[in-house]
Short mmCIF file of C-alpha atoms in Angstrom, two decimals:
data_model
loop_
_atom_site.label_atom_id
_atom_site.label_comp_id
_atom_site.label_asym_id
_atom_site.label_seq_id
_atom_site.Cartn_x
_atom_site.Cartn_y
_atom_site.Cartn_z
CA MET Z 13 78.03 -1.57 88.45
CA ASP Z 14 77.84 -5.12 89.85
CA ASN Z 15 76.51 -7.63 87.32
CA LYS Z 16 74.87 -9.86 89.93
CA LEU Z 17 71.08 -9.93 89.80
CA ALA Z 18 68.62 -12.05 91.79
CA ILE Z 19 65.32 -13.18 90.28
CA PHE Z 20 62.45 -13.86 92.66
CA ILE Z 21 60.07 -16.46 91.23
CA PRO Z 22 57.26 -18.53 92.79
CA ASN Z 23 58.81 -21.73 91.39
CA LEU Z 24 61.25 -22.57 88.64
CA ILE Z 25 61.57 -26.12 89.95
CA ASN Z 26 59.18 -27.93 92.26
CA TRP Z 27 58.99 -27.38 96.00
CA ASP Z 28 61.17 -30.46 96.60
CA GLY Z 29 63.91 -28.92 94.47
CA GLU Z 30 64.07 -31.91 92.12
CA LYS Z 31 62.17 -31.27 88.87
CA GLN Z 32 61.73 -28.32 86.54
CA ILE Z 33 58.22 -26.87 86.41
CA ILE Z 34 56.56 -26.86 82.97
CA GLY Z 35 54.50 -23.70 82.56
CA GLY Z 36 54.18 -20.35 80.85
CA LEU Z 37 55.74 -18.19 83.58
CA GLU Z 38 58.65 -20.59 83.95
CA ARG Z 39 59.27 -20.69 80.20
CA TYR Z 40 59.10 -16.89 80.09
CA MET Z 41 61.68 -16.51 82.83
CA ILE Z 42 64.06 -19.04 81.26
CA ALA Z 43 63.92 -17.08 77.99
CA LEU Z 44 64.55 -13.84 79.89
CA ALA Z 45 67.42 -15.39 81.83
CA GLU Z 46 69.00 -16.50 78.55
CA ILE Z 47 68.92 -12.91 77.30
CA MET Z 48 70.36 -11.48 80.51
CA THR Z 49 73.13 -14.08 80.69
CA GLU Z 50 74.11 -13.23 77.13
CA MET Z 51 74.15 -9.55 78.11
CA GLY Z 52 76.63 -10.29 80.91
CA TYR Z 53 74.49 -10.61 84.05
CA ASP Z 54 75.29 -13.14 86.77
CA LEU Z 55 71.86 -14.50 87.68
CA SER Z 56 70.40 -16.54 90.52
CA PHE Z 57 66.80 -17.66 91.09
CA HIS Z 58 65.09 -17.59 94.49
CA GLN Z 59 61.85 -19.49 95.07
CA PHE Z 60 59.47 -21.13 97.54
CA ALA Z 61 60.19 -24.67 98.74
CA HIS Z 62 59.29 -27.37 101.24
CA HIS Z 63 62.81 -27.05 102.67
CA ASP Z 64 65.84 -24.89 102.01
CA PHE Z 65 67.87 -26.15 99.06
CA SER Z 66 70.41 -25.18 96.40
CA ASN Z 67 69.98 -26.66 92.92
CA TYR Z 68 72.50 -26.27 90.10
CA SER Z 69 70.91 -28.54 87.48
CA LEU Z 70 69.88 -25.62 85.23
CA ASP Z 71 72.12 -22.94 83.76
CA TRP Z 72 71.68 -20.78 86.86
CA PRO Z 73 71.68 -21.56 90.59
CA VAL Z 74 68.20 -21.97 92.08
CA TYR Z 75 67.79 -21.40 95.82
CA GLY Z 76 64.74 -22.73 97.63
CA TYR Z 77 63.41 -21.17 100.84
CA GLN Z 78 61.24 -23.18 103.18
CA ALA Z 79 57.72 -21.77 102.93
CA ASP Z 80 54.26 -22.12 104.39
CA SER Z 81 51.73 -21.50 101.62
CA ARG Z 82 49.52 -19.67 104.13
CA GLU Z 83 52.29 -17.23 105.11
CA LEU Z 84 54.36 -16.69 101.99
CA HIS Z 85 55.09 -13.10 102.99
CA LYS Z 86 57.42 -14.42 105.69
CA THR Z 87 59.41 -16.39 103.13
CA ILE Z 88 59.61 -13.38 100.83
CA GLY Z 89 61.08 -11.50 103.79
CA ARG Z 90 63.76 -14.18 104.09
CA MET Z 91 64.54 -13.89 100.38
CA GLU Z 92 64.90 -10.14 100.68
CA LYS Z 93 67.32 -10.48 103.62
CA ALA Z 94 69.35 -13.20 101.91
CA THR Z 95 69.90 -11.29 98.66
CA LYS Z 96 71.92 -8.13 98.30
CA GLY Z 97 71.87 -5.67 95.44
CA ARG Z 98 69.52 -5.76 92.48
CA VAL Z 99 66.39 -7.89 92.12
CA LEU Z 100 64.02 -8.64 89.23
CA TYR Z 101 60.54 -9.73 90.34
CA SER Z 102 59.10 -12.37 88.02
CA SER Z 103 55.48 -12.05 89.17
CA ILE Z 104 53.54 -9.09 90.48
CA VAL Z 105 51.27 -11.56 92.29
CA GLN Z 106 54.14 -12.73 94.49
CA GLN Z 107 55.16 -9.39 95.96
CA THR Z 108 53.75 -6.44 97.90
CA SER Z 109 57.08 -4.60 98.20
CA TYR Z 110 59.83 -3.83 95.69
CA ARG Z 111 63.34 -2.48 95.78
CA PRO Z 112 63.82 0.85 94.03
CA HIS Z 113 65.03 0.73 90.42
CA SER Z 114 63.68 -2.78 89.85
CA ILE Z 115 61.47 -4.46 87.26
CA CYS Z 116 58.44 -6.54 88.08
CA ILE Z 117 56.39 -8.52 85.58
CA SER Z 118 52.63 -8.86 85.20
CA HIS Z 119 51.45 -11.97 83.36
CA GLY Z 120 47.81 -10.86 83.20
CA VAL Z 121 44.88 -9.64 85.29
CA TRP Z 122 44.44 -12.36 87.90
CA TRP Z 123 41.59 -10.94 90.01
CA GLU Z 124 38.86 -11.52 87.39
CA LEU Z 125 37.84 -14.82 88.99
CA PRO Z 126 34.14 -15.46 88.18
CA GLY Z 127 32.00 -14.44 91.13
CA SER Z 128 34.71 -12.19 92.56
CA SER Z 129 33.33 -9.10 94.27
CA PRO Z 130 34.44 -5.51 93.61
CA GLY Z 131 35.93 -5.50 97.10
CA HIS Z 132 37.97 -8.59 96.31
CA ALA Z 133 39.32 -6.95 93.16
CA GLN Z 134 40.10 -3.73 95.01
CA LYS Z 135 42.10 -5.64 97.59
CA TYR Z 136 44.32 -7.15 94.90
CA TYR Z 137 45.02 -4.06 92.91
CA GLU Z 138 45.63 -1.95 96.01
CA ASN Z 139 47.89 -4.55 97.67
CA HIS Z 140 49.79 -5.56 94.54
CA VAL Z 141 49.32 -3.22 91.57
CA ALA Z 142 49.44 0.04 93.54
CA LYS Z 143 52.52 -1.09 95.47
CA ALA Z 144 54.31 -2.03 92.27
CA LEU Z 145 53.41 1.29 90.63
CA GLU Z 146 54.68 3.24 93.62
CA GLN Z 147 57.88 1.31 94.37
CA ALA Z 148 59.24 -0.46 91.28
CA GLY Z 149 61.08 1.28 88.48
CA LEU Z 150 59.15 -0.44 85.70
CA ILE Z 151 56.32 -2.94 85.27
CA ILE Z 152 56.44 -5.12 82.17
CA SER Z 153 53.02 -6.45 81.18
CA CYS Z 154 52.56 -9.25 78.67
CA ASP Z 155 49.20 -7.83 77.53
CA TYR Z 156 47.27 -4.60 77.05
CA ASN Z 157 44.42 -5.79 79.26
CA PHE Z 158 46.53 -5.21 82.39
CA LEU Z 159 47.66 -1.80 81.12
CA ASN Z 160 44.12 -0.65 80.29
CA VAL Z 161 42.63 -1.85 83.58
CA THR Z 162 45.43 -0.21 85.54
CA ARG Z 163 45.26 2.98 83.49
CA ALA Z 164 41.56 3.29 84.35
CA ILE Z 165 42.37 3.19 88.09
CA TYR Z 166 45.80 4.85 88.27
CA PRO Z 167 46.12 6.77 84.97
CA HIS Z 168 49.23 8.82 85.74
CA LEU Z 169 51.26 6.05 87.35
CA ALA Z 170 50.19 3.48 84.74
CA ASP Z 171 51.40 5.63 81.86
CA GLN Z 172 54.61 6.37 83.70
CA LYS Z 173 55.52 2.88 84.88
CA ILE Z 174 53.91 0.22 82.63
CA ARG Z 175 55.26 -1.01 79.30
CA VAL Z 176 53.74 -3.86 77.30
CA ILE Z 177 55.87 -6.62 75.78
CA PRO Z 178 53.56 -9.37 74.49
CA ASN Z 179 54.71 -12.98 74.67
CA PHE Z 180 56.28 -14.69 71.68
CA ALA Z 181 56.29 -17.75 69.46
CA ASP Z 182 59.78 -18.92 68.55
CA SER Z 183 59.77 -19.48 64.78
CA LYS Z 184 62.84 -21.70 65.13
CA TYR Z 185 60.55 -24.38 66.55
CA TYR Z 186 57.00 -23.31 65.75
CA TYR Z 187 56.12 -23.11 62.05
CA PRO Z 188 53.56 -24.81 59.76
CA ARG Z 189 54.18 -28.43 58.78
CA LYS Z 190 52.81 -30.37 55.83
CA PRO Z 191 49.06 -31.16 56.04
CA LYS Z 192 48.18 -34.48 57.65
CA ASN Z 193 47.01 -37.39 55.51
CA THR Z 194 44.13 -38.51 57.68
CA ASP Z 195 40.36 -38.15 57.91
CA HIS Z 196 40.50 -37.72 61.67
CA VAL Z 197 39.88 -34.30 63.19
CA ARG Z 198 42.12 -33.83 66.21
CA ILE Z 199 41.28 -31.10 68.70
CA LEU Z 200 44.15 -30.17 70.99
CA TYR Z 201 44.04 -28.71 74.51
CA PRO Z 202 47.69 -27.70 75.29
CA ARG Z 203 47.07 -26.33 78.77
CA ARG Z 204 47.20 -26.87 82.46
CA LEU Z 205 44.16 -28.62 83.91
CA SER Z 206 43.64 -25.85 86.45
CA PRO Z 207 40.22 -24.14 86.59
CA GLU Z 208 41.31 -20.81 85.09
CA ARG Z 209 42.48 -22.54 81.90
CA GLY Z 210 38.96 -23.69 81.02
CA PHE Z 211 39.28 -27.45 81.24
CA GLY Z 212 35.89 -27.55 82.96
CA ILE Z 213 33.89 -26.12 80.06
CA LEU Z 214 35.74 -28.28 77.55
CA GLN Z 215 34.90 -31.38 79.60
CA GLU Z 216 31.23 -30.58 79.31
CA VAL Z 217 31.13 -30.42 75.51
CA ILE Z 218 33.33 -33.40 74.66
CA PRO Z 219 30.84 -36.30 75.12
CA ALA Z 220 28.27 -34.77 72.75
CA LEU Z 221 30.90 -34.03 70.08
CA LEU Z 222 32.41 -37.53 70.27
CA SER Z 223 28.93 -39.03 69.96
CA ARG Z 224 28.04 -36.84 67.00
CA PHE Z 225 31.29 -37.16 65.01
CA SER Z 226 33.06 -40.50 64.71
CA GLN Z 227 36.11 -38.86 63.11
CA VAL Z 228 36.75 -36.47 66.01
CA GLU Z 229 39.34 -37.08 68.70
CA PHE Z 230 40.68 -34.89 71.49
CA GLU Z 231 44.24 -34.70 72.73
CA PHE Z 232 45.33 -33.21 76.05
CA ALA Z 233 48.94 -32.03 76.26
CA ILE Z 234 49.15 -31.53 80.00
CA ASP Z 235 51.86 -31.07 82.59
CA THR Z 236 52.39 -33.18 85.68
CA ASN Z 237 52.86 -30.32 88.14
CA LYS Z 238 49.61 -31.03 89.99
CA PRO Z 239 49.04 -34.78 90.57
CA GLU Z 240 45.58 -34.08 92.01
CA TYR Z 241 44.46 -32.57 88.70
CA LEU Z 242 45.86 -35.54 86.80
CA ASP Z 243 43.97 -38.00 89.00
CA LEU Z 244 40.70 -36.20 88.29
CA PHE Z 245 41.47 -36.18 84.57
CA TYR Z 246 42.21 -39.91 84.50
CA GLN Z 247 39.00 -40.69 86.40
CA TRP Z 248 36.93 -38.51 84.07
CA ARG Z 249 38.43 -40.12 80.95
CA GLU Z 250 37.93 -43.63 82.31
CA ASN Z 251 34.20 -43.03 82.66
CA LEU Z 252 33.69 -41.83 79.08
CA THR Z 253 32.07 -44.14 76.51
CA ASP Z 254 34.53 -43.06 73.82
CA LYS Z 255 37.61 -42.83 76.00
CA GLU Z 256 39.84 -44.31 73.26
CA ARG Z 257 39.36 -41.04 71.39
CA ILE Z 258 40.61 -39.04 74.36
CA LEU Z 259 44.37 -38.98 73.93
CA PHE Z 260 46.83 -37.44 76.34
CA CYS Z 261 50.54 -36.79 76.69
CA HIS Z 262 52.90 -35.02 79.08
CA PRO Z 263 55.37 -33.30 76.73
CA ASP Z 264 58.35 -31.15 77.58
CA TYR Z 265 59.07 -27.90 75.76
CA GLN Z 266 61.04 -29.62 73.01
CA SER Z 267 58.22 -32.06 72.21
CA MET Z 268 55.41 -29.53 71.83
CA PRO Z 269 55.89 -28.64 68.14
CA ALA Z 270 55.27 -32.26 67.18
CA VAL Z 271 52.13 -32.31 69.32
CA TYR Z 272 50.75 -29.18 67.63
CA ALA Z 273 51.61 -30.59 64.22
CA GLU Z 274 49.13 -33.45 64.65
CA ALA Z 275 46.24 -31.13 65.59
CA ASP Z 276 43.62 -29.58 63.33
CA ILE Z 277 41.99 -27.30 65.90
CA VAL Z 278 43.50 -25.87 69.09
CA VAL Z 279 41.30 -24.70 71.97
CA ILE Z 280 42.39 -22.04 74.47
CA PRO Z 281 39.21 -21.84 76.62
CA SER Z 282 40.50 -19.70 79.51
CA ILE Z 283 37.97 -18.49 82.08
CA TYR Z 284 40.16 -15.87 83.78
CA SER Z 285 43.75 -14.85 84.51
CA GLU Z 286 45.13 -15.07 80.97
CA GLY Z 287 47.82 -13.01 79.25
CA THR Z 288 49.12 -13.34 75.70
CA SER Z 289 49.11 -17.10 75.98
CA PHE Z 290 52.16 -19.03 74.77
CA SER Z 291 49.84 -21.88 73.80
CA CYS Z 292 47.71 -19.59 71.66
CA LEU Z 293 50.71 -17.96 69.97
CA GLU Z 294 52.42 -21.27 69.30
CA ALA Z 295 49.27 -22.77 67.80
CA MET Z 296 48.97 -19.69 65.57
CA ALA Z 297 52.62 -19.98 64.51
CA MET Z 298 51.96 -23.62 63.56
CA GLY Z 299 49.14 -22.46 61.28
CA LYS Z 300 46.34 -24.05 63.29
CA ALA Z 301 42.72 -22.98 63.62
CA VAL Z 302 42.43 -21.54 67.12
CA ILE Z 303 39.35 -21.16 69.29
CA ALA Z 304 40.08 -18.77 72.17
CA THR Z 305 37.90 -17.05 74.74
CA ASP Z 306 37.61 -13.26 74.94
CA VAL Z 307 39.58 -13.22 78.20
CA GLY Z 308 42.61 -11.08 79.07
CA GLY Z 309 45.41 -10.91 76.55
CA LEU Z 310 43.79 -13.40 74.16
CA THR Z 311 41.92 -10.39 72.76
CA ASN Z 312 45.31 -8.95 71.75
CA LEU Z 313 45.99 -12.02 69.59
CA ILE Z 314 42.75 -13.22 67.97
CA ILE Z 315 40.54 -11.18 65.64
CA ASN Z 316 37.30 -13.12 65.51
CA GLY Z 317 36.66 -14.69 62.12
CA TYR Z 318 40.00 -13.56 60.69
CA ASN Z 319 42.79 -15.50 62.40
CA GLY Z 320 40.71 -17.61 64.78
CA LEU Z 321 37.44 -17.68 66.64
CA LEU Z 322 37.08 -15.50 69.74
CA ILE Z 323 34.21 -16.68 71.91
CA HIS Z 324 32.48 -16.06 75.22
CA PRO Z 325 33.92 -18.35 77.94
CA SER Z 326 30.93 -20.71 78.18
CA LYS Z 327 30.24 -24.29 77.21
CA GLU Z 328 27.50 -23.21 74.78
CA SER Z 329 29.84 -20.89 72.87
CA LEU Z 330 32.63 -23.46 72.87
CA TYR Z 331 30.33 -26.20 71.59
CA GLN Z 332 29.04 -24.06 68.73
CA ALA Z 333 32.54 -22.95 67.73
CA LEU Z 334 33.86 -26.51 67.69
CA LEU Z 335 30.81 -27.68 65.76
CA TYR Z 336 31.37 -24.98 63.15
CA LEU Z 337 35.05 -25.79 62.60
CA ILE Z 338 34.54 -29.56 62.58
CA GLU Z 339 31.97 -29.15 59.81
CA ASN Z 340 33.97 -26.56 57.84
CA SER Z 341 37.52 -27.73 57.18
CA SER Z 342 38.08 -24.97 54.62
CA VAL Z 343 37.45 -22.39 57.34
CA CYS Z 344 40.06 -24.12 59.52
CA THR Z 345 42.57 -23.81 56.70
CA ARG Z 346 41.84 -20.12 56.14
CA LEU Z 347 41.96 -19.25 59.85
CA GLY Z 348 45.22 -21.14 60.21
CA GLU Z 349 46.85 -19.26 57.34
CA TYR Z 350 46.00 -15.88 58.82
CA ALA Z 351 46.95 -17.08 62.30
CA TYR Z 352 50.43 -17.90 61.01
CA THR Z 353 50.74 -14.48 59.39
CA THR Z 354 49.67 -12.76 62.61
CA SER Z 355 52.13 -14.76 64.68
CA GLN Z 356 55.05 -13.21 62.80
CA ALA Z 357 54.43 -9.96 64.68
CA PHE Z 358 55.08 -11.85 67.93
CA SER Z 359 58.52 -13.22 67.16
CA ARG Z 360 61.18 -14.14 69.69
CA GLN Z 361 63.49 -11.59 68.08
CA VAL Z 362 61.06 -8.71 68.70
CA TRP Z 363 60.52 -9.85 72.29
CA ASP Z 364 64.27 -10.08 72.90
CA ALA Z 365 64.97 -6.62 71.51
CA ARG Z 366 62.28 -4.92 73.57
CA TRP Z 367 63.37 -6.65 76.75
CA ARG Z 368 67.03 -5.73 76.20
CA GLN Z 369 66.08 -2.05 76.09
CA CYS Z 370 64.23 -2.29 79.41
CA ILE Z 371 67.01 -4.26 81.10
CA GLN Z 372 69.67 -1.78 80.04
CA LYS Z 373 67.56 1.09 81.32
CA ILE Z 374 66.78 -0.31 84.77
CA TYR Z 375 69.84 -2.51 85.45
CA PRO Z 376 72.73 -0.77 83.63
CA LEU Z 377 76.11 -2.47 83.54
CA SER Z 378 79.27 -0.42 83.93
#
């Protein structure tokens, strides 16, 4: 059997074809590509772009296809025509058609946008989920939320086609460091600034907490993928009275362990569209006290009061949770210890082994 395999992805590098995208899906697919390359597959990535390009700066060729964001289905059609043989689909949101004997990946339930109507949800799961269940050989979900929602709507097909492989924390890089020698309490937001990640509700509670606690500071570890989000962040920070206690950085993957190490509390305040968050798992592996919302796959990771705090996605709940941990450092220590223990069940080795089984089943090599 031919070892060539194409991976369709929204973006591994930016639409100009110049810079690698920093994000959870991209990190996931790089890890998966590393496994498949080691197994003997000859991979190529195919993505959306402002203009057609070929980029060879990573370990695999990346081909960009000129796209109009309003008519992405036309670009997907071009990708399908340009690639022969086997395809792995990196995101169920991208596709509405799949080649037989292929794998597609779900990174979480994405149609739970606040205010979304039942009709809106039905459109998404009929156009995307149902098509994947009918056409693909296997759907890999990173959380049980997607499986349970799908099982409630399509019980037979869900049990037949969906397997769950939660995300991972790589213990080679993410592990507890020595306690800090400082009286400051640093609260870390290691997330995109996009609405679904909960930046909005965190914004609303920060001024009151900075005013109440002189020892508290916030750090934002944020990517540069969306300049418009960064501009809004900079403007917001500039207008704060205590802006010197609002720190920010734009780390790459290799720099993130050091960023986590300086934090006391990590907030994962997602509003919707969340799987088993890399940020949450990595904070847990670093032994940090985590506050996460009861959204999507976060409920597969955090047991409230045991290895973190699991809260309703609202500013009131977030404020009270932060207040509690700021005033109770011993609770932070205890939650962090159990978070680290829990994270060991989500190791890179376990993730690799489960993925290898699925790859061998769907894309066998001769």
